Short mmCIF file of C-alpha atoms and ligand atoms in Angstrom, two decimals:
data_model
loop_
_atom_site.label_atom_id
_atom_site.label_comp_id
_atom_site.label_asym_id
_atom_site.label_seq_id
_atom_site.Cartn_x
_atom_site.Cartn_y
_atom_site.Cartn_z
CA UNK A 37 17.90 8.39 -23.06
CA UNK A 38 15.14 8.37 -20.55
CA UNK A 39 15.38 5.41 -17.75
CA UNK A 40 12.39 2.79 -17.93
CA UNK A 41 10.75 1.56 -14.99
CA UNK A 42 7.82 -1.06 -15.23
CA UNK A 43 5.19 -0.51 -12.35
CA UNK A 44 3.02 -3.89 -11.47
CA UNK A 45 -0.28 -2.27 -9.60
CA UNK A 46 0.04 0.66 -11.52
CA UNK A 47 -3.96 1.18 -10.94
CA UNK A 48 -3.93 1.15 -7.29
CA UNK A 49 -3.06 3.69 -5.08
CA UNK A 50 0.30 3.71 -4.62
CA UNK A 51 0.60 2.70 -8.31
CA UNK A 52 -0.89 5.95 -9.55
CA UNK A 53 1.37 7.90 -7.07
CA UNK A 54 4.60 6.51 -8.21
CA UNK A 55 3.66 6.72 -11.69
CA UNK A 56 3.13 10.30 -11.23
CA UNK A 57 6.36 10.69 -9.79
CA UNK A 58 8.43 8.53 -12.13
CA UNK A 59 6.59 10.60 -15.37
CA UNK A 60 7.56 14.26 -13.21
CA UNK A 61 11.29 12.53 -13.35
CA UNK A 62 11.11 12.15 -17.12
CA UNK A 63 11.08 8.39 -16.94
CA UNK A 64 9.36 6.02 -19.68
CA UNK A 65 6.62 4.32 -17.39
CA UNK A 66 5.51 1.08 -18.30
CA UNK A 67 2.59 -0.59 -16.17
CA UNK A 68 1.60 -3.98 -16.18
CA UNK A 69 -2.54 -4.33 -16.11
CA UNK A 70 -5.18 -6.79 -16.33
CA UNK A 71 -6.98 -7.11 -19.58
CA UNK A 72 -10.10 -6.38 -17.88
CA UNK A 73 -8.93 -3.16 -16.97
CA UNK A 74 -7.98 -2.34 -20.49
CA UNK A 75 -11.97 -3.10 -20.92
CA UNK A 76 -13.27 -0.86 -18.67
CA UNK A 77 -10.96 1.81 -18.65
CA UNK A 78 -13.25 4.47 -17.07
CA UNK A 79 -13.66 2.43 -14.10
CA UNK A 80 -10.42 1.00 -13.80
CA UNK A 81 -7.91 3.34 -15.08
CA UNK A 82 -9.45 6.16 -12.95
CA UNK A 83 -6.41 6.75 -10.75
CA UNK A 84 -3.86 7.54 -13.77
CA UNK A 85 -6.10 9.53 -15.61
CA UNK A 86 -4.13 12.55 -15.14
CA UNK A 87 -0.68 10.89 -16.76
CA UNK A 88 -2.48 8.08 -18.59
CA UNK A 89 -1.33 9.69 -22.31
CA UNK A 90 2.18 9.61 -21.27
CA UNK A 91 2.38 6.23 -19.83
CA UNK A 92 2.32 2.39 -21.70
CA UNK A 93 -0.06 -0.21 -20.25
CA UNK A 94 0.46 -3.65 -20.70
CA UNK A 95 -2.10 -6.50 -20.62
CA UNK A 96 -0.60 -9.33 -18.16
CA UNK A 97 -1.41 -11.57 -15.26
CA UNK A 98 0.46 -12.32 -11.53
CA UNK A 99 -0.60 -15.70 -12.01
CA UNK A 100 0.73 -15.91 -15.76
CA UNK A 101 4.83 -16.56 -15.62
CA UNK A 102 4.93 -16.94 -19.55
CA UNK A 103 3.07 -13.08 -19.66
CA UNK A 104 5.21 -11.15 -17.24
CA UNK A 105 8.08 -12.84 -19.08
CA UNK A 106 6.69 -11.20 -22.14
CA UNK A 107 6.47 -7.73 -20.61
CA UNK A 108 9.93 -7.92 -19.18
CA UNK A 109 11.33 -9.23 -22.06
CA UNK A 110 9.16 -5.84 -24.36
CA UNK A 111 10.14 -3.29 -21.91
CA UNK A 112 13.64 -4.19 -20.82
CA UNK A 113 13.45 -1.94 -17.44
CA UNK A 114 15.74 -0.53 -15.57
CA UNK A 115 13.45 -0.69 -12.44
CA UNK A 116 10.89 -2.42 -11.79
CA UNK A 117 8.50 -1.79 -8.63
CA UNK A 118 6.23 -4.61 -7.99
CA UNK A 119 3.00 -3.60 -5.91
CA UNK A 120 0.17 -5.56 -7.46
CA UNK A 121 -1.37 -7.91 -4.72
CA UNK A 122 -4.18 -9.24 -3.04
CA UNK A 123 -3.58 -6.42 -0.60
CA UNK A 124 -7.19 -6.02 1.83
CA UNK A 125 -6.04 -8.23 4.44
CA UNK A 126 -9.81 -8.91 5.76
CA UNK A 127 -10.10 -10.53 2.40
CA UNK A 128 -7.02 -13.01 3.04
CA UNK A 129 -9.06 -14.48 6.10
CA UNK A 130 -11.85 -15.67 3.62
CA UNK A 131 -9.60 -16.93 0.52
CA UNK A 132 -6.33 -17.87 2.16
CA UNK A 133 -5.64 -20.13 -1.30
CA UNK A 134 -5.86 -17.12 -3.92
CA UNK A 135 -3.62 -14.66 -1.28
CA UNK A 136 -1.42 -17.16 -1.02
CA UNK A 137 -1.05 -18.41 -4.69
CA UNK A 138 -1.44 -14.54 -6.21
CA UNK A 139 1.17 -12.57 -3.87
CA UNK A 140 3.92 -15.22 -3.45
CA UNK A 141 3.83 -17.12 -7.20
CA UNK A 142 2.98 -13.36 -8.52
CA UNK A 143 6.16 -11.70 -6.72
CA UNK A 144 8.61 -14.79 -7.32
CA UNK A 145 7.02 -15.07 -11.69
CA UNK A 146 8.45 -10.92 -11.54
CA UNK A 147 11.60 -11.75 -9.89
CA UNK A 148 11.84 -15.00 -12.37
CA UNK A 149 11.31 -12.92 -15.55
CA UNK A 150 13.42 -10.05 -14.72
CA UNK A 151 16.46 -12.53 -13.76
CA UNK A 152 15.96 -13.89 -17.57
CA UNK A 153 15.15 -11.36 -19.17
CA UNK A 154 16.59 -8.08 -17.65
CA UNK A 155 19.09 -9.30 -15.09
CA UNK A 156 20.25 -5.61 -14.51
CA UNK A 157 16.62 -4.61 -13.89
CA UNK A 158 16.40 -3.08 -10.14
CA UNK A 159 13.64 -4.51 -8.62
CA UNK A 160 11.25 -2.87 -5.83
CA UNK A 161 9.15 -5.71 -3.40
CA UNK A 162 5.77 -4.31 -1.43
CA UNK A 163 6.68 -5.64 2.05
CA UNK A 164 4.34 -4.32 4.53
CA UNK A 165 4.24 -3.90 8.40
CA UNK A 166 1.30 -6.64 8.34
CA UNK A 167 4.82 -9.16 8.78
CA UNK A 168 5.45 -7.81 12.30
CA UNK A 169 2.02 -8.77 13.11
CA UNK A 170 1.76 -9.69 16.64
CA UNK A 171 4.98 -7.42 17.74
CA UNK A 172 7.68 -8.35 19.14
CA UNK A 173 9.15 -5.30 19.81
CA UNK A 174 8.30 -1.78 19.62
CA UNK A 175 8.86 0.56 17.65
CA UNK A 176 9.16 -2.12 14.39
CA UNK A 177 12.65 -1.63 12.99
CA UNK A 178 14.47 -3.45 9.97
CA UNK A 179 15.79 -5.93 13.14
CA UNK A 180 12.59 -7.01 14.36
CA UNK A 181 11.31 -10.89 14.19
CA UNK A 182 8.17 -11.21 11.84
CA UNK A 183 5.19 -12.79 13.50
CA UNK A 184 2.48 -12.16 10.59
CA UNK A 185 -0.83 -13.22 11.25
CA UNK A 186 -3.15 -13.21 7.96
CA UNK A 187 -2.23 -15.15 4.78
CA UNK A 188 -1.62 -11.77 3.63
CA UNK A 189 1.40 -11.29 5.52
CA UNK A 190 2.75 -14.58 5.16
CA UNK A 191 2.48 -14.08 1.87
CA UNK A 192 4.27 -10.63 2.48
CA UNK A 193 6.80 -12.66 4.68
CA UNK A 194 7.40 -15.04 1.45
CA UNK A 195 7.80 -12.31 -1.09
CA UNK A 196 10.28 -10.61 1.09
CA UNK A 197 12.01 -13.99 1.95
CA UNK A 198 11.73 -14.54 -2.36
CA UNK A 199 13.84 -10.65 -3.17
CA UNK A 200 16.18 -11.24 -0.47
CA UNK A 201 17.26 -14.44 -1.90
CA UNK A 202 16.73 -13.33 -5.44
CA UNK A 203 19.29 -10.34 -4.09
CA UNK A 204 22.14 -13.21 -2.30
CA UNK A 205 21.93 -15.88 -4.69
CA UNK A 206 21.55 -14.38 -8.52
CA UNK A 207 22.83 -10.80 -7.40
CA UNK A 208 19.81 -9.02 -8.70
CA UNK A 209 19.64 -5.39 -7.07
CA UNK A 210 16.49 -6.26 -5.41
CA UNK A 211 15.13 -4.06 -2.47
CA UNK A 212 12.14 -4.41 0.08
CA UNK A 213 9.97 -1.65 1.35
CA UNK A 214 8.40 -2.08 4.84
CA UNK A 215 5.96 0.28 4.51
CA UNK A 216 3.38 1.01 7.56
CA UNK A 217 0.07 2.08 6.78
CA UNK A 218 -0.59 5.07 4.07
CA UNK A 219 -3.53 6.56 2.80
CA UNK A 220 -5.10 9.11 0.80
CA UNK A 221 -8.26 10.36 -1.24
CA UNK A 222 -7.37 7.49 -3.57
CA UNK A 223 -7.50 4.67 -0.76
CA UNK A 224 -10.57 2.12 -1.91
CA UNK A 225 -13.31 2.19 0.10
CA UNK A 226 -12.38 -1.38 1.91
CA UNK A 227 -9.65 0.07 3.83
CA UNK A 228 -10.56 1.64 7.41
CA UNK A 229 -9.21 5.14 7.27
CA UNK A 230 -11.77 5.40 3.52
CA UNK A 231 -14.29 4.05 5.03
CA UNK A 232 -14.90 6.50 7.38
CA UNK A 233 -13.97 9.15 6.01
CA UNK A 234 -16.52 8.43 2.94
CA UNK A 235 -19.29 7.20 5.56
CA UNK A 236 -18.30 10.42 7.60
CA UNK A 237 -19.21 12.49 4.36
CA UNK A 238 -22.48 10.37 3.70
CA UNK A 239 -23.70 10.73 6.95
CA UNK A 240 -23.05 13.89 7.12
CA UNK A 241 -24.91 14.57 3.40
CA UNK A 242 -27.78 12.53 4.70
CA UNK A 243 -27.50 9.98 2.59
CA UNK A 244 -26.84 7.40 5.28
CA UNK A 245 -27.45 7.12 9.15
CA UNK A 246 -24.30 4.88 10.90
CA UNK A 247 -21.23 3.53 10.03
CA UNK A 248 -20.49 -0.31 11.21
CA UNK A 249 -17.17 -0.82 11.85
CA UNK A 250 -14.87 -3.81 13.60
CA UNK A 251 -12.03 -3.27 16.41
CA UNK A 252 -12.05 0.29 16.96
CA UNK A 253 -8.80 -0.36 19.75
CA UNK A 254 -6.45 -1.67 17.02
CA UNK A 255 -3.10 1.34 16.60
CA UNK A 256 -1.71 2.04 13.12
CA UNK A 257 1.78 3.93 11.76
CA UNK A 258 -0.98 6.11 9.24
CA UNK A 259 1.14 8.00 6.79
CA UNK A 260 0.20 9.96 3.22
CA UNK A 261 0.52 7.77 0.09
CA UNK A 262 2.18 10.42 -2.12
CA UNK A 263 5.13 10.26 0.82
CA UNK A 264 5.60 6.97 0.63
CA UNK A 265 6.13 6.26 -2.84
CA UNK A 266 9.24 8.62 -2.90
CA UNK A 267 11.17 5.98 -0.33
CA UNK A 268 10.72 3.73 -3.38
CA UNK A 269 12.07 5.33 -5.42
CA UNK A 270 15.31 6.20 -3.38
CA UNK A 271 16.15 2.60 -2.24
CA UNK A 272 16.70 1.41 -6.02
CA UNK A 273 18.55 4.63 -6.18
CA UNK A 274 21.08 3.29 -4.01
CA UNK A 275 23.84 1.55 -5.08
CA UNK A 276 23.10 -1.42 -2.95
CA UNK A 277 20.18 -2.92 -2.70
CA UNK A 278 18.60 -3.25 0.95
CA UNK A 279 15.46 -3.14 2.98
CA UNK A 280 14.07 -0.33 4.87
CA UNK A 281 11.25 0.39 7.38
CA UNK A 282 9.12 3.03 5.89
CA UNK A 283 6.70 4.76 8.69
CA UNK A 284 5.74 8.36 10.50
CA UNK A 285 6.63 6.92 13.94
CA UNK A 286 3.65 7.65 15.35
CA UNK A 287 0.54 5.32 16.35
CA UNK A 288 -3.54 6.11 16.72
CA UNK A 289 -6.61 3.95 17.45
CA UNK A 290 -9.15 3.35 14.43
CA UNK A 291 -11.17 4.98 17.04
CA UNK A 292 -9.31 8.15 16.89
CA UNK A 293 -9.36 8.19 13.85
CA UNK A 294 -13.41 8.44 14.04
CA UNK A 295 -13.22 10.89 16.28
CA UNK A 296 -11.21 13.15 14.50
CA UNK A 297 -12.84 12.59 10.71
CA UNK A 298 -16.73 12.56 12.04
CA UNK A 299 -15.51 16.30 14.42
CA UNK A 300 -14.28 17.37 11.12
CA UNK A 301 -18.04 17.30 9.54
CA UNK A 302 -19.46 18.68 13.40
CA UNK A 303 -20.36 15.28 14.49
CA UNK A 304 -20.12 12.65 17.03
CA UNK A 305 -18.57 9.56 15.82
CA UNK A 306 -20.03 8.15 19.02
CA UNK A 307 -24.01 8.62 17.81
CA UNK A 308 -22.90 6.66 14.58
CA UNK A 309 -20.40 4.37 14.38
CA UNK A 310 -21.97 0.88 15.37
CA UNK A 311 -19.39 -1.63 16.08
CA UNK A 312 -20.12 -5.24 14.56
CA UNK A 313 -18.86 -8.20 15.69
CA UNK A 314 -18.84 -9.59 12.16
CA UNK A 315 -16.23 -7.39 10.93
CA UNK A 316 -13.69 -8.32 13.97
CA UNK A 317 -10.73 -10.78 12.47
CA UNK A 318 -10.34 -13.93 13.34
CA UNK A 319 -6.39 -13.30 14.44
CA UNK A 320 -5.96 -9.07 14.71
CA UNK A 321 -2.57 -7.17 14.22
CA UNK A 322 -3.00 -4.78 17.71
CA UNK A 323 -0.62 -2.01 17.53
CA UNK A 324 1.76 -1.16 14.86
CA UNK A 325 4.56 1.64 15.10
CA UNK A 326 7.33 2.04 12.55
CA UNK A 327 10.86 2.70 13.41
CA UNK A 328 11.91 4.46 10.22
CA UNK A 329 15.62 5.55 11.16
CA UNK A 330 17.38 3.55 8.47
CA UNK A 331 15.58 5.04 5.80
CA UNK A 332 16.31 8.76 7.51
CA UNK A 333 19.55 8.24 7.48
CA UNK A 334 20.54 6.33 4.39
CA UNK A 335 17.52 7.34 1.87
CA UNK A 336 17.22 11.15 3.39
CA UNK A 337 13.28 10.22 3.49
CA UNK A 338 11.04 11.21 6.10
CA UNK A 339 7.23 11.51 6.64
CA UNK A 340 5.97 15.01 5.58
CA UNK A 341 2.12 14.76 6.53
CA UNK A 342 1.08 14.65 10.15
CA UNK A 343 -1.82 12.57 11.47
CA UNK A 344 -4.22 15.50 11.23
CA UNK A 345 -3.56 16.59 8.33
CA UNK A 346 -4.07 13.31 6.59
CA UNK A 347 -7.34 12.79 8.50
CA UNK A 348 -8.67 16.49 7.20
CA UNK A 349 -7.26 15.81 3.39
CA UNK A 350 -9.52 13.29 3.30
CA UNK A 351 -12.33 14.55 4.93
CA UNK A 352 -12.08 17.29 2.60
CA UNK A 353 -11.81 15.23 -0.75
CA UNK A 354 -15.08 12.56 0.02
CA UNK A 355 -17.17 15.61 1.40
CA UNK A 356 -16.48 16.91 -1.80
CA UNK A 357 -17.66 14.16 -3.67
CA UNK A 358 -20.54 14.26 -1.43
CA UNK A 359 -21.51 17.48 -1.97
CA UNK A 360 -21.32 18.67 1.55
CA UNK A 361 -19.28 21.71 3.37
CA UNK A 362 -17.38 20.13 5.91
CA UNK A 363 -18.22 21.72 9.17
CA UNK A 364 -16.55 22.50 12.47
CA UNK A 365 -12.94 22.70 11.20
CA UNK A 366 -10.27 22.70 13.89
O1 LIG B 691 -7.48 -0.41 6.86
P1 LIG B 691 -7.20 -1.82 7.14
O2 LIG B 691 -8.04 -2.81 6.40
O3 LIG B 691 -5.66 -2.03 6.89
P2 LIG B 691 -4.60 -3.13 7.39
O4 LIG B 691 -5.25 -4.42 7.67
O5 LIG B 691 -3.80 -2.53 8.49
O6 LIG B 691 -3.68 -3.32 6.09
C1 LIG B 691 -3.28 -2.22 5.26
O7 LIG B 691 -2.01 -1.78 5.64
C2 LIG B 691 -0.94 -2.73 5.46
C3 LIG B 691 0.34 -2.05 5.89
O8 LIG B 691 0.55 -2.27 7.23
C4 LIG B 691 -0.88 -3.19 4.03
F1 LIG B 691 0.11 -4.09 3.89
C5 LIG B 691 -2.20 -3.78 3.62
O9 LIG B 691 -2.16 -4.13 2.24
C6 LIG B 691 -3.28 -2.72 3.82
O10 LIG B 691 -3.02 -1.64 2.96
O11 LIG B 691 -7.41 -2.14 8.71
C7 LIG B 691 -6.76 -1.38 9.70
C8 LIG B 691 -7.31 -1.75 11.07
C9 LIG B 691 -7.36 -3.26 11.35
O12 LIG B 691 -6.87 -3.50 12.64
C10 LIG B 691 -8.83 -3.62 11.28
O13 LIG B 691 -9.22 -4.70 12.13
O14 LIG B 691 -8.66 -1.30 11.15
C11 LIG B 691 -9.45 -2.30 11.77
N1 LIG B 691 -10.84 -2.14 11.37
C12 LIG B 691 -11.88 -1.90 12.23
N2 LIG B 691 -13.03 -1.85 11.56
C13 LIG B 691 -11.35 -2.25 10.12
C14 LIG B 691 -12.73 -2.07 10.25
N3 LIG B 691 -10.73 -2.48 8.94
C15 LIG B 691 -11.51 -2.49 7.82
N4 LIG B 691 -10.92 -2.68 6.63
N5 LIG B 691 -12.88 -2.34 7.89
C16 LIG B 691 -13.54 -2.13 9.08
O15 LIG B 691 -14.78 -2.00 9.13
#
């Protein structure tokens, strides 16, 4: 019998990746929507199109208990990897209540349900580099103190807090991902690395002039999407549960990252990006760089797609939806 694993964010990027994965591994895939996506599926469901026949959505709610109950209770998992969150951290700063009450009443309602309902469920929790926030240490390993500073990553901080305990005190095989910064062609638009690369292709189409952008001196850990969803998979393939640092190791400037995706269509990121003051955050995350030797070494997972590459991938993929030849390729 194939295994069953119930994916919460299954229409979000890394959603749609791990789904992908999970179907290629012959596993019954279960994902856990809102009914408003069931509504509009053209819009919403756009990320799973390609394995959308051989997965089962579910209508539900992160801020329902009695409806993820419901779903656990239907699908009886064997894992369960909970992603869906409030996850643009600029967004946190201007609804701190909905952050708050969505990521850590959504993440403990999951771990709630699956300890009724499915107790041998193994259970996957989002944590994200956004706890080491202002770093105390560097590189960020497993070890290092969190210092978040957004409700999003106290609300990260919480949910990891929330599996850990779930893990000590009711034994549930419950594992947390700290997982830097990853990207792809199907990042939203919100995110920085998206945004310029889609206002790189636009500009570079003609259809628009600049590109206004915040801190150009904060440093990410960047890594590929599709990479990162296979360290997921391997820590509830262990036979304890534990939490891992997933990241490439390496770190670049949001303005590097200009300079590379705006060269990539033969322009100067300088003659378009405008910075804007407005789009600064009230408390910033500087410089993150993950540590990821503990995943190496127990999990056998590493990062496969370098800096560039990720830069020119999607370069390539929004200049193709804009119709334009992307020009002086290094
Ligand atoms: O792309 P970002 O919005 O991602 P951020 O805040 O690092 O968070 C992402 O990664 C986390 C993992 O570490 C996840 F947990 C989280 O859910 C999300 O996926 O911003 C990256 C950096 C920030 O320092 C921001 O200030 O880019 C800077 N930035 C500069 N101008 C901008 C902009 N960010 C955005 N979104 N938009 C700008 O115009």
């Amino acid at each position: 019998m194939s295994r069953k694993a119930l994916i919460t964010g299954i229409t979000g990027q890394d959603g749609s990746y791990l789904a992908e994965l999970l179907v290629a591994k012959g596993y019954e895939v279960h994902g856990l929507v809102r009914r408003v996506a069931l509504e509009d599926p053209g819009h919403r469901l756009r990320r799973i199109t390609t394995v959308r026949d051989q997965i089962v959505l579910h209508a539900g709610s992160l801020e329902s208990f009695p409806s993820l109950f419901q779903v656990v209770r239907q699908t009886q998992p064997d894992e369960c990897y909970h992603l869906a969150a409030q996850s643009f951290v600029s967004y946190s700063f201007d609804d701190e209540f909905s952050t708050l009450n969505t990521n850590i009443n959504g993440t403990h309602y999951v771990l709630a349900a699956l300890t009724a309902a499915a107790p041998e469920c193994r259970f996957y929790f989002a944590g994200s580099s956004e706890m080491f926030g202002k770093v105390e240490e560097t590189p960020q390993a497993e070890t290092t103190r969190f210092h978040p500073r957004s409700a999003y990553g106290i609300s990260k901080v919480a949910g990891f807090d929330l599996t850990r305990n779930y893990r000590e005190a009711y034994g549930l095989h419950a594992s947390s991902g700290i997982l830097f910064n990853h990207e792809s062609p199907r990042r939203g638009y919100e995110f920085v690395t998206r945004k310029i690369t889609a206002g790189a292709a636009a500009i570079a189409s003609g259809k628009a002039r600049e590109l206004r952008l915040g801190n150009l001196e904060a440093r990410r850990d960047w890594g590929h999407a599709p990479d990162y969803v296979e360290a997921m998979w391997a820590m509830l393939q262990q036979d304890t549960p534990d939490d891992y640092v997933v990241a490439t190791g390496e770190t670049h400037s949001v303005r590097e990252f200009c300079e590379m995706a705006f060269s990539l269509v033969g322009l100067d990121y300088r003659e378009h990006v405008v910075t804007d003051p407005a789009l600064y955050r009230p408390a910033e995350v500087d410089m993150l760089v993950g540590n990821a030797a503990k995943a190496r070494k127990a999990l056998g997972w590493c990062s496969r797609t370098d800096f560039q590459s990720l830069v020119r991938m999607m370069v390539e993929a929004d200049c193709c939806a804009a119709g334009v030849e992307p020009g002086n390729r290094r």
